Every structure is written in structure tokens, then in C-alpha cells.
């Protein structure tokens, strides 16, 4: 099933674990997709630990801020078209694609976007610290470049470059492979 964030001002502090904040009624369960849109532009705290979701879609019209206070696991895609998203010191672990078309994205110290799929994955949009692991293959699809405002970790799997990857901090590869193709990596 699908759940849409529908928090109204009077319905508590904005916790994702509050059943009242979702339509249909009830917090997201394992395997469900979650949607954020203009139905509610109120802030959301993703506080429900241990739930593996199908996907997360932050659609145009959502003007709130979503913050993670625990790790979030997505079996599918993360697509963001609006609003703000804060990972904090947690991990956003996904088996699908990471697409950040619009809105703010922030990651605190120790926070990461972890690509853990077993098939080709792509990232598109401004990135922060992320990790390639498992048997995943991450394809840089951004045009003209992808900016990593943190560090890149490749522990296993494959990272395929697109046009350019700009890294603000460190590049660490303890396993796996980086296939540059026609891309360049710049440290700025």
C-alpha cells in the first residue's frame, strides 16, 4: 500500500510514527511507499526505526522539511522534487535510484547515503557523503556534474562516473571499483 503525509497543525509534533499523520490512517508499514505533497506541507520527523519502505516520493508542492532521526531503508527509489530533506547523522540506505531534482538536502556528521542494491543504481542531483557497498553498481547520471559535499566511500560494488564528480572532502576506496569512463573527478 501507499501512505501520504497528511499532518494537520493540531495533530501532534510531526512524528512519522504517529498514525494520525498519514492517509490512509496508520504509520507506514514494511514494504509501503510514502508520499509527501501539497496535501500537507507540515514538517515530518522520520522516527520509526526498523521499517523498510518500498520507496519515498517528495512531490512538487511539498514545502515542509523532512528530517531523519533513525536510519531509513528503501527497497526502491528516493525521488525529491520539493521541500527539504535532512539525513542528520543517520544512513539513508537504498536499493533503487537517488534523484534530487529540487529542494534542500543536508547530511550531518557521520550521515551517509548508502547505495546497497544488487543492480545498477543512479544518482542525480547534489550529493553529500555517500557509500557504495554490497554488489551495487551506482551510475552517475547527472549532467553536467555531480557535487559531493562530503566524502565518497567505495567499499565494494561499482561506481561508474558520468561527466564530472566534484568531491569536497575525501575519496576512500577499500574495495569494489570505480570506472571513470569519460568522467573526471575534481577535488575542490
Coordinates of N, CA and C in Angstrom, one line a residue:
X1 N 0.8 -1.2 0.0 CA 0.0 0.0 0.0 C 0.8 1.3 0.0
X2 N 0.2 2.4 -0.1 CA 0.8 3.7 -0.1 C 0.3 4.5 1.1
X3 N 1.2 5.4 1.6 CA 0.8 6.3 2.6 C 1.2 7.7 2.2
X4 N 0.3 8.6 2.4 CA 0.6 10.1 2.1 C 0.6 10.8 3.4
X5 N 1.6 11.7 3.6 CA 1.8 12.5 4.7 C 0.7 13.5 4.7
X6 N -0.2 13.5 5.8 CA -1.3 14.4 5.8 C -1.5 15.2 7.1
X7 N -0.4 15.4 7.8 CA -0.4 16.0 9.1 C -1.0 17.4 9.0
X8 N -1.9 17.7 10.0 CA -2.5 19.0 10.2 C -1.9 19.6 11.4
X9 N -2.0 20.9 11.6 CA -1.3 21.6 12.7 C -1.6 21.0 14.0
X10 N -2.8 20.6 14.3 CA -3.3 20.2 15.6 C -3.0 18.7 15.9
X11 N -2.3 18.0 15.0 CA -2.1 16.6 15.1 C -0.8 16.1 15.7
X12 N -0.2 16.9 16.6 CA 1.0 16.4 17.3 C 2.3 17.0 16.7
X13 N 3.4 16.5 17.1 CA 4.7 17.1 16.8 C 5.3 16.7 15.4
X14 N 4.6 16.1 14.6 CA 5.1 15.7 13.3 C 5.9 14.5 13.2
X15 N 5.6 13.5 14.1 CA 6.3 12.2 14.1 C 5.7 11.3 13.0
X16 N 6.6 10.6 12.3 CA 6.1 9.7 11.3 C 5.5 8.5 12.0
X17 N 5.8 8.2 13.2 CA 5.3 7.1 14.0 C 3.9 7.4 14.5
X18 N 3.4 8.6 14.3 CA 2.0 8.9 14.7 C 1.0 8.5 13.6
X19 N 0.1 7.6 13.9 CA -0.8 7.1 13.0 C -1.7 8.2 12.4
X20 N -2.0 9.3 13.2 CA -2.9 10.4 12.7 C -2.3 11.2 11.6
X21 N -1.0 11.1 11.4 CA -0.3 12.0 10.4 C -0.3 11.4 9.0
X22 N -1.0 10.3 8.8 CA -0.9 9.6 7.5 C -2.3 9.3 6.9
X23 N -2.4 9.3 5.6 CA -3.6 8.9 4.9 C -3.2 7.8 4.0
X24 N -3.9 6.6 4.0 CA -4.9 6.3 5.0 C -4.3 6.2 6.4
X25 N -5.2 6.2 7.4 CA -4.8 6.2 8.8 C -3.8 5.1 9.1
X26 N -2.7 5.4 9.8 CA -1.7 4.5 10.2 C -0.4 4.8 9.7
X27 N 0.6 4.6 10.5 CA 2.0 4.8 10.1 C 2.4 3.8 9.0
X28 N 3.4 4.2 8.2 CA 3.8 3.3 7.1 C 4.3 2.0 7.7
X29 N 4.0 0.9 7.0 CA 4.4 -0.4 7.4 C 5.5 -0.9 6.4
X30 N 6.1 -2.0 6.7 CA 7.2 -2.5 5.8 C 6.6 -2.8 4.4
X31 N 7.4 -2.4 3.4 CA 7.0 -2.6 2.0 C 6.1 -1.5 1.4
X32 N 5.7 -0.5 2.2 CA 4.8 0.5 1.7 C 5.6 1.6 1.1
X33 N 5.0 2.4 0.1 CA 5.6 3.6 -0.4 C 5.0 4.8 0.3
X34 N 5.9 5.8 0.5 CA 5.4 7.0 1.2 C 5.5 8.2 0.3
X35 N 4.5 9.1 0.4 CA 4.4 10.3 -0.5 C 4.3 11.5 0.4
X36 N 5.0 12.6 0.0 CA 4.8 13.9 0.6 C 4.5 14.8 -0.6
X37 N 3.4 15.6 -0.4 CA 2.9 16.5 -1.4 C 2.2 17.7 -0.8
X38 N 1.4 18.4 -1.6 CA 0.7 19.6 -1.1 C -0.5 19.3 -0.1
X39 N -0.8 18.0 0.0 CA -1.8 17.6 1.0 C -1.5 18.1 2.4
X40 N -0.2 18.0 2.7 CA 0.3 18.6 4.0 C 1.7 19.1 3.7
X41 N 2.0 20.4 4.0 CA 3.3 20.9 3.9 C 4.0 21.0 5.3
X42 N 3.4 20.4 6.2 CA 4.0 20.4 7.6 C 5.2 19.5 7.7
X43 N 6.1 19.8 8.6 CA 7.4 19.1 8.8 C 7.1 17.7 9.2
X44 N 8.1 16.8 8.9 CA 8.0 15.4 9.3 C 9.3 14.9 9.9
X45 N 9.2 14.2 11.0 CA 10.4 13.6 11.7 C 10.2 12.1 11.4
X46 N 11.1 11.5 10.6 CA 11.1 10.1 10.3 C 11.7 9.4 11.5
X47 N 10.9 9.0 12.4 CA 11.4 8.4 13.7 C 11.1 7.0 13.9
X48 N 10.5 6.3 12.9 CA 10.1 4.9 13.1 C 11.3 4.0 12.7
X49 N 12.0 3.5 13.7 CA 13.1 2.6 13.4 C 12.7 1.3 13.0
X50 N 13.5 0.7 12.1 CA 13.3 -0.7 11.7 C 12.3 -1.0 10.6
X51 N 11.8 0.1 10.0 CA 10.8 -0.1 8.9 C 11.5 0.0 7.6
X52 N 11.4 -1.0 6.7 CA 11.9 -1.0 5.4 C 10.8 -0.6 4.4
X53 N 10.9 0.5 3.8 CA 9.9 1.0 2.9 C 10.2 0.7 1.4
X54 N 9.2 0.7 0.6 CA 9.3 0.4 -0.8 C 10.0 1.6 -1.5
X55 N 9.5 2.8 -1.3 CA 10.1 4.0 -1.9 C 9.6 5.2 -1.2
X56 N 10.3 6.4 -1.5 CA 9.9 7.6 -0.9 C 9.8 8.7 -2.0
X57 N 8.7 9.4 -2.1 CA 8.5 10.3 -3.2 C 8.1 11.7 -2.5
X58 N 8.9 12.7 -2.7 CA 8.6 14.0 -2.2 C 8.3 14.9 -3.4
X59 N 7.0 15.1 -3.6 CA 6.5 15.7 -4.9 C 6.5 17.2 -4.8
X60 N 6.4 17.8 -6.0 CA 6.2 19.3 -6.1 C 5.0 19.7 -5.3
X61 N 5.2 20.8 -4.6 CA 4.1 21.3 -3.7 C 4.3 21.0 -2.2
X62 N 5.2 20.1 -1.9 CA 5.6 19.9 -0.5 C 6.6 20.9 -0.1
X63 N 6.3 21.8 0.8 CA 7.2 22.9 1.2 C 7.8 22.7 2.6
X64 N 7.5 21.5 3.2 CA 8.0 21.3 4.6 C 9.4 20.7 4.6
X65 N 9.8 20.4 5.8 CA 11.2 19.8 6.0 C 11.0 18.4 6.6
X66 N 11.7 17.5 6.0 CA 11.7 16.1 6.5 C 13.0 15.8 7.1
X67 N 13.1 15.3 8.3 CA 14.3 15.0 9.0 C 14.3 13.6 9.4
X68 N 15.4 12.9 9.3 CA 15.6 11.5 9.8 C 16.2 11.5 11.2
X69 N 15.5 10.8 12.1 CA 16.1 10.6 13.4 C 16.5 9.2 13.6
X70 N 16.5 8.4 12.6 CA 16.9 7.0 12.6 C 17.3 6.6 11.1
X71 N 17.9 5.5 10.9 CA 18.2 5.1 9.6 C 17.0 4.8 8.8
X72 N 17.0 5.0 7.5 CA 15.8 4.7 6.7 C 16.3 3.8 5.6
X73 N 15.6 2.7 5.4 CA 15.9 1.7 4.3 C 14.8 1.8 3.3
X74 N 15.2 1.9 2.0 CA 14.3 2.0 0.9 C 14.7 0.8 -0.1
X75 N 13.7 0.0 -0.4 CA 13.9 -1.1 -1.4 C 13.9 -0.6 -2.8
X76 N 13.3 0.6 -3.0 CA 13.2 1.2 -4.3 C 13.9 2.6 -4.4
X77 N 13.2 3.5 -5.0 CA 13.8 4.8 -5.3 C 13.5 5.9 -4.3
X78 N 14.4 6.9 -4.2 CA 14.2 8.1 -3.5 C 14.1 9.2 -4.5
X79 N 12.9 9.9 -4.6 CA 12.8 10.9 -5.6 C 12.3 12.2 -4.9
X80 N 13.0 13.3 -5.0 CA 12.7 14.5 -4.3 C 12.5 15.6 -5.3
X81 N 11.3 16.2 -5.4 CA 11.0 17.3 -6.3 C 10.8 18.6 -5.5
X82 N 10.8 18.6 -4.2 CA 10.5 19.9 -3.5 C 10.8 19.7 -2.0
X83 N 10.7 20.7 -1.2 CA 10.9 20.6 0.2 C 12.3 20.4 0.6
X84 N 12.6 20.2 1.9 CA 13.9 20.0 2.4 C 14.0 18.6 3.0
X85 N 15.2 18.0 3.0 CA 15.4 16.7 3.5 C 16.7 16.7 4.2
X86 N 16.7 16.3 5.5 CA 17.8 16.2 6.4 C 18.1 14.8 6.9
X87 N 19.3 14.3 6.6 CA 19.6 12.9 7.0 C 20.2 12.9 8.4
X88 N 20.8 14.0 8.8 CA 21.4 14.1 10.1 C 22.6 13.2 10.2
X89 N 22.8 12.5 11.3 CA 23.9 11.6 11.4 C 23.5 10.1 11.1
X90 N 22.4 10.0 10.4 CA 21.8 8.7 10.1 C 22.2 8.2 8.7
X91 N 21.8 7.0 8.3 CA 22.0 6.5 7.0 C 20.7 6.4 6.2
X92 N 20.7 6.9 4.9 CA 19.7 6.6 4.0 C 20.2 5.5 3.1
X93 N 19.6 4.3 3.3 CA 20.1 3.1 2.6 C 19.1 2.7 1.5
X94 N 19.6 2.7 0.3 CA 18.6 2.4 -0.8 C 19.1 1.4 -1.8
X95 N 18.2 0.7 -2.3 CA 18.5 -0.3 -3.4 C 18.1 0.2 -4.7
X96 N 17.4 1.3 -4.8 CA 17.0 1.9 -6.0 C 17.8 3.2 -6.3
X97 N 17.2 4.1 -7.1 CA 17.9 5.3 -7.5 C 17.7 6.4 -6.5
X98 N 18.6 7.3 -6.5 CA 18.6 8.6 -5.7 C 18.5 9.7 -6.7
X99 N 17.3 10.4 -6.7 CA 17.1 11.5 -7.6 C 16.6 12.7 -6.8
X100 N 17.5 13.8 -6.8 CA 17.2 15.0 -6.1 C 17.0 16.2 -7.1
X101 N 15.8 16.4 -7.6 CA 15.5 17.4 -8.6 C 15.5 18.8 -8.0
X102 N 14.9 19.0 -6.8 CA 14.8 20.3 -6.2 C 14.6 20.2 -4.7
X103 N 14.8 21.4 -4.1 CA 14.7 21.5 -2.6 C 16.1 21.2 -2.0
X104 N 16.1 21.5 -0.7 CA 17.3 21.3 0.1 C 17.7 19.9 0.5
X105 N 18.9 19.6 0.6 CA 19.4 18.3 1.1 C 20.6 18.6 2.0
X106 N 20.5 18.0 3.2 CA 21.6 18.2 4.2 C 21.9 16.9 4.9
X107 N 23.2 16.7 5.2 CA 23.6 15.5 6.0 C 24.6 16.0 7.1
X108 N 24.3 15.5 8.3 CA 25.2 15.8 9.4 C 26.4 15.0 9.5
X109 N 27.3 15.2 10.5 CA 28.5 14.5 10.7 C 28.2 13.0 10.8
X110 N 28.8 12.1 10.1 CA 28.6 10.7 10.2 C 27.4 10.2 9.4
X111 N 26.6 11.1 8.8 CA 25.4 10.7 8.0 C 25.9 10.3 6.6
X112 N 25.1 9.3 6.0 CA 25.5 8.9 4.6 C 24.3 8.5 3.8
X113 N 24.5 8.6 2.5 CA 23.6 8.0 1.6 C 24.3 6.7 1.1
X114 N 23.7 5.5 1.4 CA 24.3 4.3 1.1 C 23.6 3.6 0.0
X115 N 24.3 3.3 -1.1 CA 23.8 2.6 -2.3 C 24.1 1.1 -2.0
X116 N 23.0 0.3 -1.8 CA 23.2 -1.1 -1.4 C 22.4 -2.1 -2.3
X117 N 22.1 -1.7 -3.5 CA 21.4 -2.5 -4.4 C 22.2 -3.6 -5.0
X118 N 21.6 -4.5 -5.7 CA 22.3 -5.6 -6.4 C 22.2 -5.4 -7.9
X119 N 21.6 -4.3 -8.3 CA 21.6 -4.0 -9.7 C 22.1 -2.5 -9.9
X120 N 22.1 -2.1 -11.1 CA 22.5 -0.7 -11.4 C 21.7 0.3 -10.7
X121 N 22.3 1.3 -10.1 CA 21.6 2.4 -9.4 C 22.2 3.7 -10.0
X122 N 21.3 4.7 -10.0 CA 21.9 6.0 -10.4 C 21.6 7.1 -9.4
X123 N 22.5 8.1 -9.4 CA 22.2 9.2 -8.5 C 22.3 10.4 -9.4
X124 N 21.4 11.4 -9.1 CA 21.2 12.6 -9.9 C 20.9 13.7 -9.0
X125 N 21.7 14.7 -9.0 CA 21.5 15.8 -8.1 C 22.6 16.0 -7.1
X126 N 22.6 17.1 -6.4 CA 23.6 17.4 -5.4 C 23.7 16.3 -4.4
X127 N 24.9 15.9 -4.1 CA 25.1 14.8 -3.1 C 25.9 15.3 -2.0
X128 N 25.8 14.5 -0.9 CA 26.6 14.7 0.3 C 27.4 13.4 0.4
X129 N 27.9 13.1 1.6 CA 28.6 11.8 1.8 C 27.8 10.6 1.4
X130 N 28.3 9.8 0.6 CA 27.6 8.6 0.2 C 28.6 7.4 0.2
X131 N 28.0 6.2 0.2 CA 28.8 5.0 0.2 C 28.3 4.0 -0.8
X132 N 29.2 3.3 -1.5 CA 28.8 2.3 -2.4 C 29.2 1.0 -1.8
X133 N 28.3 0.0 -1.6 CA 28.7 -1.2 -0.9 C 27.8 -2.3 -1.5
X134 N 28.0 -3.5 -1.0 CA 27.2 -4.7 -1.4 C 27.7 -5.0 -2.8
X135 N 26.7 -5.5 -3.6 CA 27.0 -5.8 -5.0 C 26.5 -4.7 -5.9
X136 N 26.3 -3.5 -5.4 CA 25.6 -2.5 -6.1 C 26.5 -1.9 -7.2
X137 N 25.9 -1.3 -8.2 CA 26.6 -0.5 -9.2 C 25.8 0.8 -9.2
X138 N 26.6 1.9 -9.0 CA 26.0 3.2 -9.0 C 26.4 4.0 -10.2
X139 N 25.5 4.5 -11.0 CA 25.8 5.2 -12.2 C 25.5 6.7 -12.0
X140 N 26.5 7.5 -12.2 CA 26.4 8.9 -12.1 C 25.7 9.5 -13.4
X141 N 24.5 9.8 -13.2 CA 23.7 10.3 -14.4 C 23.6 11.8 -14.5
X142 N 24.1 12.5 -13.6 CA 23.9 13.9 -13.5 C 24.6 14.6 -14.7
X143 N 24.0 15.7 -15.1 CA 24.6 16.5 -16.2 C 24.5 17.9 -15.9
X144 N 25.6 18.7 -15.9 CA 26.9 18.3 -16.3 C 27.8 17.7 -15.3
X145 N 27.4 17.9 -14.0 CA 28.3 17.3 -12.9 C 27.5 17.0 -11.7
X146 N 28.1 16.2 -10.8 CA 27.5 15.9 -9.5 C 28.5 16.4 -8.5
X147 N 28.0 17.1 -7.5 CA 28.8 17.7 -6.5 C 28.6 16.9 -5.2
X148 N 29.6 16.3 -4.6 CA 29.6 15.6 -3.4 C 30.2 16.5 -2.3
X149 N 29.3 17.0 -1.5 CA 29.7 18.0 -0.5 C 30.2 17.3 0.8
X150 N 30.7 16.1 0.7 CA 31.3 15.4 1.8 C 32.3 14.4 1.2
X151 N 32.2 13.2 1.6 CA 33.2 12.2 1.2 C 32.5 11.1 0.4
X152 N 33.4 10.4 -0.4 CA 32.9 9.2 -1.2 C 33.6 8.0 -0.6
X153 N 32.9 7.0 -0.3 CA 33.4 5.7 0.2 C 33.0 4.6 -0.8
X154 N 33.9 3.9 -1.3 CA 33.6 2.7 -2.1 C 34.2 1.5 -1.4
X155 N 33.3 0.7 -0.8 CA 33.8 -0.5 0.0 C 33.6 -1.8 -0.8
X156 N 32.7 -1.8 -1.7 CA 32.5 -2.9 -2.7 C 31.6 -2.4 -3.7
X157 N 31.2 -3.2 -4.7 CA 30.3 -2.7 -5.8 C 31.1 -1.8 -6.7
X158 N 30.4 -1.1 -7.6 CA 31.0 -0.3 -8.6 C 30.3 1.0 -8.7
X159 N 31.2 2.1 -8.8 CA 30.7 3.4 -9.1 C 31.2 3.8 -10.5
X160 N 30.2 4.1 -11.4 CA 30.5 4.5 -12.8 C 30.3 6.0 -12.9
X161 N 31.4 6.6 -13.3 CA 31.3 8.1 -13.5 C 30.5 8.5 -14.7
X162 N 29.9 9.7 -14.6 CA 29.1 10.3 -15.7 C 30.0 11.3 -16.4
X163 N 29.8 12.6 -16.2 CA 30.6 13.6 -16.8 C 31.6 14.1 -15.8
X164 N 31.2 14.5 -14.6 CA 32.2 15.0 -13.7 C 31.6 14.8 -12.3
X165 N 32.5 14.4 -11.3 CA 32.2 14.3 -9.9 C 33.1 15.2 -9.2
X166 N 32.5 16.2 -8.5 CA 33.2 17.1 -7.7 C 33.1 16.7 -6.2
X167 N 34.3 16.4 -5.6 CA 34.3 15.9 -4.2 C 34.9 17.0 -3.3
X168 N 34.2 17.4 -2.2 CA 34.7 18.4 -1.4 C 35.6 17.9 -0.3
X169 N 35.5 16.6 0.1 CA 36.3 16.1 1.2 C 37.2 14.9 0.7
X170 N 36.9 13.7 1.2 CA 37.8 12.6 0.9 C 37.2 11.6 -0.1
X171 N 38.1 10.9 -0.8 CA 37.7 9.8 -1.6 C 38.4 8.5 -1.1
X172 N 37.6 7.6 -0.6 CA 38.2 6.4 0.0 C 37.7 5.1 -0.7
X173 N 38.6 4.3 -1.2 CA 38.2 3.1 -1.8 C 39.0 1.9 -1.2
X174 N 38.2 1.1 -0.5 CA 38.8 -0.1 0.2 C 38.5 -1.4 -0.5
X175 N 37.6 -1.3 -1.6 CA 37.2 -2.5 -2.3 C 36.4 -2.0 -3.5
X176 N 35.8 -2.9 -4.2 CA 35.0 -2.6 -5.4 C 35.8 -1.9 -6.4
X177 N 35.1 -1.1 -7.3 CA 35.8 -0.5 -8.4 C 35.1 0.8 -8.8
X178 N 36.0 1.7 -9.3 CA 35.5 3.0 -9.9 C 35.8 2.9 -11.4
X179 N 34.8 3.1 -12.2 CA 35.0 3.1 -13.6 C 34.8 4.5 -14.1
X180 N 35.8 5.2 -14.5 CA 35.7 6.6 -14.8 C 35.1 6.9 -16.2
X181 N 35.3 6.0 -17.1 CA 34.8 6.3 -18.5 C 35.3 7.6 -19.0
X182 N 34.4 8.5 -19.4 CA 34.8 9.8 -19.9 C 34.8 10.9 -18.8
X183 N 34.5 10.5 -17.5 CA 34.3 11.4 -16.5 C 35.6 11.8 -15.8
X184 N 35.5 12.9 -15.1 CA 36.7 13.4 -14.3 C 36.2 13.5 -12.9
X185 N 37.2 13.4 -12.0 CA 36.9 13.6 -10.5 C 37.7 14.8 -10.1
X186 N 37.1 15.8 -9.6 CA 37.8 17.0 -9.1 C 37.6 17.2 -7.6
X187 N 38.7 17.5 -7.0 CA 38.6 17.8 -5.5 C 38.7 19.3 -5.3
X188 N 37.6 19.9 -4.8 CA 37.5 21.4 -4.7 C 37.1 21.7 -3.2

